[in-house]
mmCIF file of C-alpha atoms in Angstrom:
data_model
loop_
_atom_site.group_PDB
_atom_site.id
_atom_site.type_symbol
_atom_site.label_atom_id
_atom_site.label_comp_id
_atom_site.label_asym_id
_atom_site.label_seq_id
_atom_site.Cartn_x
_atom_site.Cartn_y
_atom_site.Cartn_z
ATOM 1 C CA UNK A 392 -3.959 -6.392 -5.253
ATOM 2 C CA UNK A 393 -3.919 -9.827 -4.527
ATOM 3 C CA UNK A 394 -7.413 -10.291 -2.710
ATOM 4 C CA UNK A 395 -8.923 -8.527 -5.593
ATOM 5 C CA UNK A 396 -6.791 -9.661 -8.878
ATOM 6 C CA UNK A 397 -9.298 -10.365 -11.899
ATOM 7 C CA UNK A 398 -9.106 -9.205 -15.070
ATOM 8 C CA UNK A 399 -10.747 -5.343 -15.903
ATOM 9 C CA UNK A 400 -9.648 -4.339 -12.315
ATOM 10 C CA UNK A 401 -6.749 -1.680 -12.432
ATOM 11 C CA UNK A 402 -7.591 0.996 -14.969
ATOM 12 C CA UNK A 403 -10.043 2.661 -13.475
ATOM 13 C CA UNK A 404 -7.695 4.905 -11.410
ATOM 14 C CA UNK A 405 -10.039 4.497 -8.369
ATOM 15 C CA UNK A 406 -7.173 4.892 -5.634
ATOM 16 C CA UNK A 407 -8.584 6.977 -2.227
ATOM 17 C CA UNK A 408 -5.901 8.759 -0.823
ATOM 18 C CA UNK A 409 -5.952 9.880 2.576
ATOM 19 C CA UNK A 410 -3.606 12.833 3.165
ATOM 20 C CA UNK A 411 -3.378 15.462 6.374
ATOM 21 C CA UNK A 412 -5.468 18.122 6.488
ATOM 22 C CA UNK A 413 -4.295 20.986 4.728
ATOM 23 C CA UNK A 414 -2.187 19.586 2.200
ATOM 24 C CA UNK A 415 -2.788 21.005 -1.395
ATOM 25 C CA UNK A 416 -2.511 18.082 -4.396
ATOM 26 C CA UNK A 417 -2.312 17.525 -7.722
ATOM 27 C CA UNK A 418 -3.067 14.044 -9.169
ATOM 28 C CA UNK A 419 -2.159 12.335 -13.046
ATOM 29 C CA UNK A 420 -2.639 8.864 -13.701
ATOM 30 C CA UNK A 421 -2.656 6.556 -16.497
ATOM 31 C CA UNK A 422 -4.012 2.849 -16.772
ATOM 32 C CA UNK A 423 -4.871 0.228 -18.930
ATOM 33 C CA UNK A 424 -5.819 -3.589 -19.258
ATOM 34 C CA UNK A 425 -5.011 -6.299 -21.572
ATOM 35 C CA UNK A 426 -6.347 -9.972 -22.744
ATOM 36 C CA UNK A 427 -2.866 -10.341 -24.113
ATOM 37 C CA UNK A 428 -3.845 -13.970 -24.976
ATOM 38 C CA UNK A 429 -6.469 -16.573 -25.118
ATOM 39 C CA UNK A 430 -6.675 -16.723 -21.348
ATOM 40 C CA UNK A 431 -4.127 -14.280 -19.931
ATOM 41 C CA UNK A 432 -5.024 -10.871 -18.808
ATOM 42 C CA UNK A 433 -2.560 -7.960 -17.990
ATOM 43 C CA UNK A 434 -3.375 -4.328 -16.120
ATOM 44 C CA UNK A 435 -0.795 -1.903 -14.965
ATOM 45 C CA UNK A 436 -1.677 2.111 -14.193
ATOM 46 C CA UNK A 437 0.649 4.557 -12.803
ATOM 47 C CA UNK A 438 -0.032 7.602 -10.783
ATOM 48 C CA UNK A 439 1.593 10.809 -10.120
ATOM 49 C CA UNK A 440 1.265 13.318 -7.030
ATOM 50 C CA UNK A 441 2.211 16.353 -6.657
ATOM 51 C CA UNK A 442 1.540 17.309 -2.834
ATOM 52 C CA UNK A 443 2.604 20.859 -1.023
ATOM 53 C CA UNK A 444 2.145 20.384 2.919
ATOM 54 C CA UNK A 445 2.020 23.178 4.896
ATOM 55 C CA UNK A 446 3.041 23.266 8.147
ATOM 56 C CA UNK A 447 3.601 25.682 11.482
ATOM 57 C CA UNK A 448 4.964 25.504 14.514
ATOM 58 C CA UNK A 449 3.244 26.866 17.553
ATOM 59 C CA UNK A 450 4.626 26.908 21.427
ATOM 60 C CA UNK A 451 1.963 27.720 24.147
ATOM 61 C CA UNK A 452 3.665 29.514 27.069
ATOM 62 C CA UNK A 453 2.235 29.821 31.045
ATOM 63 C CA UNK A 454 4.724 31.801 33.537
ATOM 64 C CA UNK A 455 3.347 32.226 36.950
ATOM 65 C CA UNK A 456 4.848 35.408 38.788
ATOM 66 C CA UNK A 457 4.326 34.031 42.454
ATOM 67 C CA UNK A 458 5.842 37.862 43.743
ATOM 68 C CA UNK A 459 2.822 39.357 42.107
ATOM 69 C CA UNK A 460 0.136 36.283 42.058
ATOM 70 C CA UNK A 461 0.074 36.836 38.726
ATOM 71 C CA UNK A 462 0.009 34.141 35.346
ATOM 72 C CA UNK A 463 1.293 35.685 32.260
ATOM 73 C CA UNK A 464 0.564 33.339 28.897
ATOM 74 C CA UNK A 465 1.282 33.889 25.173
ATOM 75 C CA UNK A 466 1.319 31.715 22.134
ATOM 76 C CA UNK A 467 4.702 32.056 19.818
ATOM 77 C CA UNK A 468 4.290 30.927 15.672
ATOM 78 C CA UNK A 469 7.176 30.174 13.788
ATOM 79 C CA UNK A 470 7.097 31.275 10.403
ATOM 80 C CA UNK A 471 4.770 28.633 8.137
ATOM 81 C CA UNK A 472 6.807 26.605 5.716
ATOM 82 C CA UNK A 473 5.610 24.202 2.615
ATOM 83 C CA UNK A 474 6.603 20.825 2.133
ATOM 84 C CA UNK A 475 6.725 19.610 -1.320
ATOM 85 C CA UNK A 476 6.037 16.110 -2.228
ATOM 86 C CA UNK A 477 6.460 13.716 -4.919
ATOM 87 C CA UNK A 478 4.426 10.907 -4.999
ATOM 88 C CA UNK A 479 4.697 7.667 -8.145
ATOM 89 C CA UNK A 480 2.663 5.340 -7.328
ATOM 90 C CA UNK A 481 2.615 1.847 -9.895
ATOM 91 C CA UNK A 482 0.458 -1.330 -9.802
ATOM 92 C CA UNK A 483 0.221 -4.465 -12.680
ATOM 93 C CA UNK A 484 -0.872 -7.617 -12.750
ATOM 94 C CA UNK A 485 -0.943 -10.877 -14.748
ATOM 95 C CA UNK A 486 -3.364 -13.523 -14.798
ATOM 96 C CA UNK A 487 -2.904 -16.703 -16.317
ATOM 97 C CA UNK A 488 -6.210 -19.444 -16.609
ATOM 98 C CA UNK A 489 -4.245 -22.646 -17.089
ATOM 99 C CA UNK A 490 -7.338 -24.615 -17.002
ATOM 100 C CA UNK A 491 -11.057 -24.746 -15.801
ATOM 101 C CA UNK A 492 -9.497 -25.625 -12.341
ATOM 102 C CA UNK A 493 -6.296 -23.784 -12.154
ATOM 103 C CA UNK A 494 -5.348 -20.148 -12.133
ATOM 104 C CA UNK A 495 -1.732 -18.344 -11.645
ATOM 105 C CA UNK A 496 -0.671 -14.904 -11.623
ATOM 106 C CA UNK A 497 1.247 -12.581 -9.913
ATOM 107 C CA UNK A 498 0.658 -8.525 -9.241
ATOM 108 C CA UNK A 499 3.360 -5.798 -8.218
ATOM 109 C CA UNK A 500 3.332 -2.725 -6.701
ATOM 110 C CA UNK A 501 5.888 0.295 -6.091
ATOM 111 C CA UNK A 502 5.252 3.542 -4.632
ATOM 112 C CA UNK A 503 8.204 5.924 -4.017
ATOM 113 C CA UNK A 504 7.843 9.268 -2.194
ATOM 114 C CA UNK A 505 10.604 12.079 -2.160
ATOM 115 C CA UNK A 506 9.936 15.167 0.332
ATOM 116 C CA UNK A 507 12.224 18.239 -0.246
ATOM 117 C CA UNK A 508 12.799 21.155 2.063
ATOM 118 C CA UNK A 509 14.116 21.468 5.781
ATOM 119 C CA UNK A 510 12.591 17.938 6.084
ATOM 120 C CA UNK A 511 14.702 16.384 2.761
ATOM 121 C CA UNK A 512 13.854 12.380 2.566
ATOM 122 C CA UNK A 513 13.334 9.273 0.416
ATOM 123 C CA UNK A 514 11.772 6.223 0.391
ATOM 124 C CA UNK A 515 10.649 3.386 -2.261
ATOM 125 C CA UNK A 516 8.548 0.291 -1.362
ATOM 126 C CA UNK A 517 8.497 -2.674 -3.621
ATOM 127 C CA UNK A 518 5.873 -5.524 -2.947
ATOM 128 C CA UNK A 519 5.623 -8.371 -5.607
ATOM 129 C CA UNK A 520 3.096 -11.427 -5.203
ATOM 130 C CA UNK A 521 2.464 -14.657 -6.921
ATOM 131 C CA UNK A 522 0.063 -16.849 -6.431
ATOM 132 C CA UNK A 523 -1.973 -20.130 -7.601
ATOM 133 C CA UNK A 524 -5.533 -21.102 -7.519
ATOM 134 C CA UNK A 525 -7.358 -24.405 -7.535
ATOM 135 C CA UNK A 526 -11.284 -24.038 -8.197
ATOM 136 C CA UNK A 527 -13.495 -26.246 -6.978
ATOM 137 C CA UNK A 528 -17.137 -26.203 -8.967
ATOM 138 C CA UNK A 529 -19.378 -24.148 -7.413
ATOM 139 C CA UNK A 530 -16.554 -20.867 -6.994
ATOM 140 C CA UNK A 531 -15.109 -22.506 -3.609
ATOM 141 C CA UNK A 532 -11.109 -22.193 -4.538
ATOM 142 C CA UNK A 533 -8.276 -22.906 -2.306
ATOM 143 C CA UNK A 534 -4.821 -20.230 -2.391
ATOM 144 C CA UNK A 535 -1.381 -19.810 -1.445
ATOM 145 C CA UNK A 536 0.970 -17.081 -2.089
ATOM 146 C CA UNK A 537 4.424 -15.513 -1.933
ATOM 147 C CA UNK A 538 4.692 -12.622 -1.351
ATOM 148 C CA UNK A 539 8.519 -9.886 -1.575
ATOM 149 C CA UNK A 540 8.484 -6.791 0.355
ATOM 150 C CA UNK A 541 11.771 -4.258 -0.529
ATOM 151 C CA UNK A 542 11.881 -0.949 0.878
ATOM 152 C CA UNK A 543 14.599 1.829 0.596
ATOM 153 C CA UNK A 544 14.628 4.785 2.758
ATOM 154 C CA UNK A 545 16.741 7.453 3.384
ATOM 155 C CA UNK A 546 16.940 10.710 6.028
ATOM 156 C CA UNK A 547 13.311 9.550 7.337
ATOM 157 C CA UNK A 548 12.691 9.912 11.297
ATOM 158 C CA UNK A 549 10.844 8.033 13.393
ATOM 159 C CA UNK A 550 8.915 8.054 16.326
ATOM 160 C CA UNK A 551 11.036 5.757 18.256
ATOM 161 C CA UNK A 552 14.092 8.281 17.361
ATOM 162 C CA UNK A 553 16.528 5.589 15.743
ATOM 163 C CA UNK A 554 16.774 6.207 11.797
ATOM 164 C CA UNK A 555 15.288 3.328 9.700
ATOM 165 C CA UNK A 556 17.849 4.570 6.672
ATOM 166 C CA UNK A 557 18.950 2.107 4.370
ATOM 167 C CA UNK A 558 17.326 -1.049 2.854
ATOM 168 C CA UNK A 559 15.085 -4.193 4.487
ATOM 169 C CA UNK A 560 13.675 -6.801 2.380
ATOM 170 C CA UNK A 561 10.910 -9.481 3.659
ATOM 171 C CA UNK A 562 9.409 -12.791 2.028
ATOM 172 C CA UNK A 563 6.188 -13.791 3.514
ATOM 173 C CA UNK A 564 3.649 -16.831 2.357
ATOM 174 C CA UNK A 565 0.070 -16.662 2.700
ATOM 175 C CA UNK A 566 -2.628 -19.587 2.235
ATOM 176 C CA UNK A 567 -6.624 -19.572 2.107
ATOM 177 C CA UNK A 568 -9.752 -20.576 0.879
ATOM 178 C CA UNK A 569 -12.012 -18.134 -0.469
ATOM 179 C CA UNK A 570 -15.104 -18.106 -3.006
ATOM 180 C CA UNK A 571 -15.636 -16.232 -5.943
ATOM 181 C CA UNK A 572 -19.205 -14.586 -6.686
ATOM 182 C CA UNK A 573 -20.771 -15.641 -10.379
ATOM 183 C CA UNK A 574 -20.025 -13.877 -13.167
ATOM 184 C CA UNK A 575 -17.167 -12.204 -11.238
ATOM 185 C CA UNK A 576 -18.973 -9.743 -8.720
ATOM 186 C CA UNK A 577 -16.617 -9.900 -6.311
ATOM 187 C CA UNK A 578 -15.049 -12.429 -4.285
ATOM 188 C CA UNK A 579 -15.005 -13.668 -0.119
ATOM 189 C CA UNK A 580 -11.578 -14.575 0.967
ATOM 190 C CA UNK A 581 -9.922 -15.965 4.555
ATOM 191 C CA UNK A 582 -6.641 -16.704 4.268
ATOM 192 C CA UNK A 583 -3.381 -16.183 6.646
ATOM 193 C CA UNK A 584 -0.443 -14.340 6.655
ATOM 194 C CA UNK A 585 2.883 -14.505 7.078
ATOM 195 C CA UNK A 586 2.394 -18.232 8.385
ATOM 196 C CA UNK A 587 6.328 -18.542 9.281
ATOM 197 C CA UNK A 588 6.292 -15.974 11.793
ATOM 198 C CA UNK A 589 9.222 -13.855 10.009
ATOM 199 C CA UNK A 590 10.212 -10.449 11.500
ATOM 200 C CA UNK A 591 9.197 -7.814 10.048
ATOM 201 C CA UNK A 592 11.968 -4.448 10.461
ATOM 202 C CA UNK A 593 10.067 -2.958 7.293
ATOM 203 C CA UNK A 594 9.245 0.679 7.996
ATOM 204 C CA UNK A 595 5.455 0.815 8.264
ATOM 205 C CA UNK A 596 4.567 4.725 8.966
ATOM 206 C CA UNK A 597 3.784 5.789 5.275
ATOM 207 C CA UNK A 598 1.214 2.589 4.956
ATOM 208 C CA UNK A 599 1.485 2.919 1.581
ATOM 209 C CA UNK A 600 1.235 -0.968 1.332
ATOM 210 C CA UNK A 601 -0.773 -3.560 3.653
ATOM 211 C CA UNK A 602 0.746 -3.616 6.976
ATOM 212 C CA UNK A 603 2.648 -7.147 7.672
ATOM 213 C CA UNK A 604 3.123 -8.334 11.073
ATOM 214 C CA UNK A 605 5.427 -10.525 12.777
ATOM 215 C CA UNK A 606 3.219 -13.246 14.011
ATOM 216 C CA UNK A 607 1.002 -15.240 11.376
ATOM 217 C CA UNK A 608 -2.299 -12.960 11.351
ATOM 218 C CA UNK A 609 -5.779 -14.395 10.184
ATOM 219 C CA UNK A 610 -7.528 -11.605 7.486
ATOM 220 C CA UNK A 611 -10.752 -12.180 6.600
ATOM 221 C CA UNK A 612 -11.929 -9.757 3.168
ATOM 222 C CA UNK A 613 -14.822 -9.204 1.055
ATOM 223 C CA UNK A 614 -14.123 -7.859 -2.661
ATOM 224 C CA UNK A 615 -16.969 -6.462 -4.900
ATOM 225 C CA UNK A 616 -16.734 -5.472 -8.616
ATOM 226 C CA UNK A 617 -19.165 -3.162 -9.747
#
């Protein structure tokens, strides 16, 4: 990810994955980093999931017989059904060290999901940054970044009821100042987001990505390498 881009970051296939309880998974990933040059680094990994959700239907009833004074109740179950899942999830980076004071790269990201069953649906999210450095001495270094959000969805529901299917893009821009930890143990970073204000109509229920927000949003993070 952006906050966190150094070299020796991605292949350590150390995602967390926070699923609903009861869901059954299988995960495969591969990753792998690079010093393709004198200063420039590259890291991509990709992950696999294989996810069965299962999930049941239950309808608490309450019928009050006022001829008797009587309250009847029951509790109906549909029949339990599995959901399978299909998870690729993709991330790379490249890091460029133009000089002692300035640093480029840019990192990428895709996840797609496709859910089969009574609940059929697919979506892929696309997020691709670049971004420059200047370092001060001392670690102090100043940012900015651009940042291109494409999603594709289709036969997903919402919450609000109106269907989100087809395709949104974004571009968003991003500037900080941050401070990078010696001998690269981590790195302090306050920047801002989406400083034009754009509107966001990206899906956001999955949050398979960073959530983005229509109004230019502070963030302040903390990075540690270990």
């Amino acid at each position: 990810d952006l906050i966190s881009v150094e070299p020796t970051m991605i292949g350590g296939i150390t995602q967390r994955y926070n699923d609903l309880p009861g869901i059954r998974s299988q995960n495969l990933g591969f990753g792998a980093d690079f010093k393709t040059f004198e200063d420039t680094y590259f890291g991509a990994e990709w992950t696999r999931r294989w996810l069965d959700e299962s999930q049941a239907v239950s309808v608490y009833n309450i019928v009050d017989d006022f001829d008797s004074g009587q309250t009847f109740n029951d509790v109906a179950n549909a029949p339990r059904s599995d959901q399978p899942i299909g998870q690729d999830f993709i991330s790379s980076y490249l890091y460029h060290v133009l000089d002692r004071h300035w640093v480029t790269g840019t990192d990428y990201r895709y996840v797609g999901q496709q859910m089969s069953g009574d609940l059929s649906s697919e979506s892929r999210d696309h997020r691709g940054t670049a971004f420059t450095r200047y370092f001060f001495t001392g670690g102090f270094f100043l940012q900015g970044s651009t940042t291109y959000r494409y999603q594709f969805r289709n036969n997903v529901e919402t919450d609000a009821g109106d269907s989100p299917n087809g395709s949104d893009n974004a571009w968003l821009f991003g500037a900080g100042v941050g401070y990078r930890l010696p001998t690269r143990q981590g790195m302090l970073m306050l920047d801002v987001q989406n400083i034009f204000g754009q509107d966001i109509t990206l899906s956001q229920l999955s949050y398979f990505n960073e959530p983005v927000f229509n109004d230019p949003t502070v963030r302040l993070s903390a990075n540690f390498n270990f």
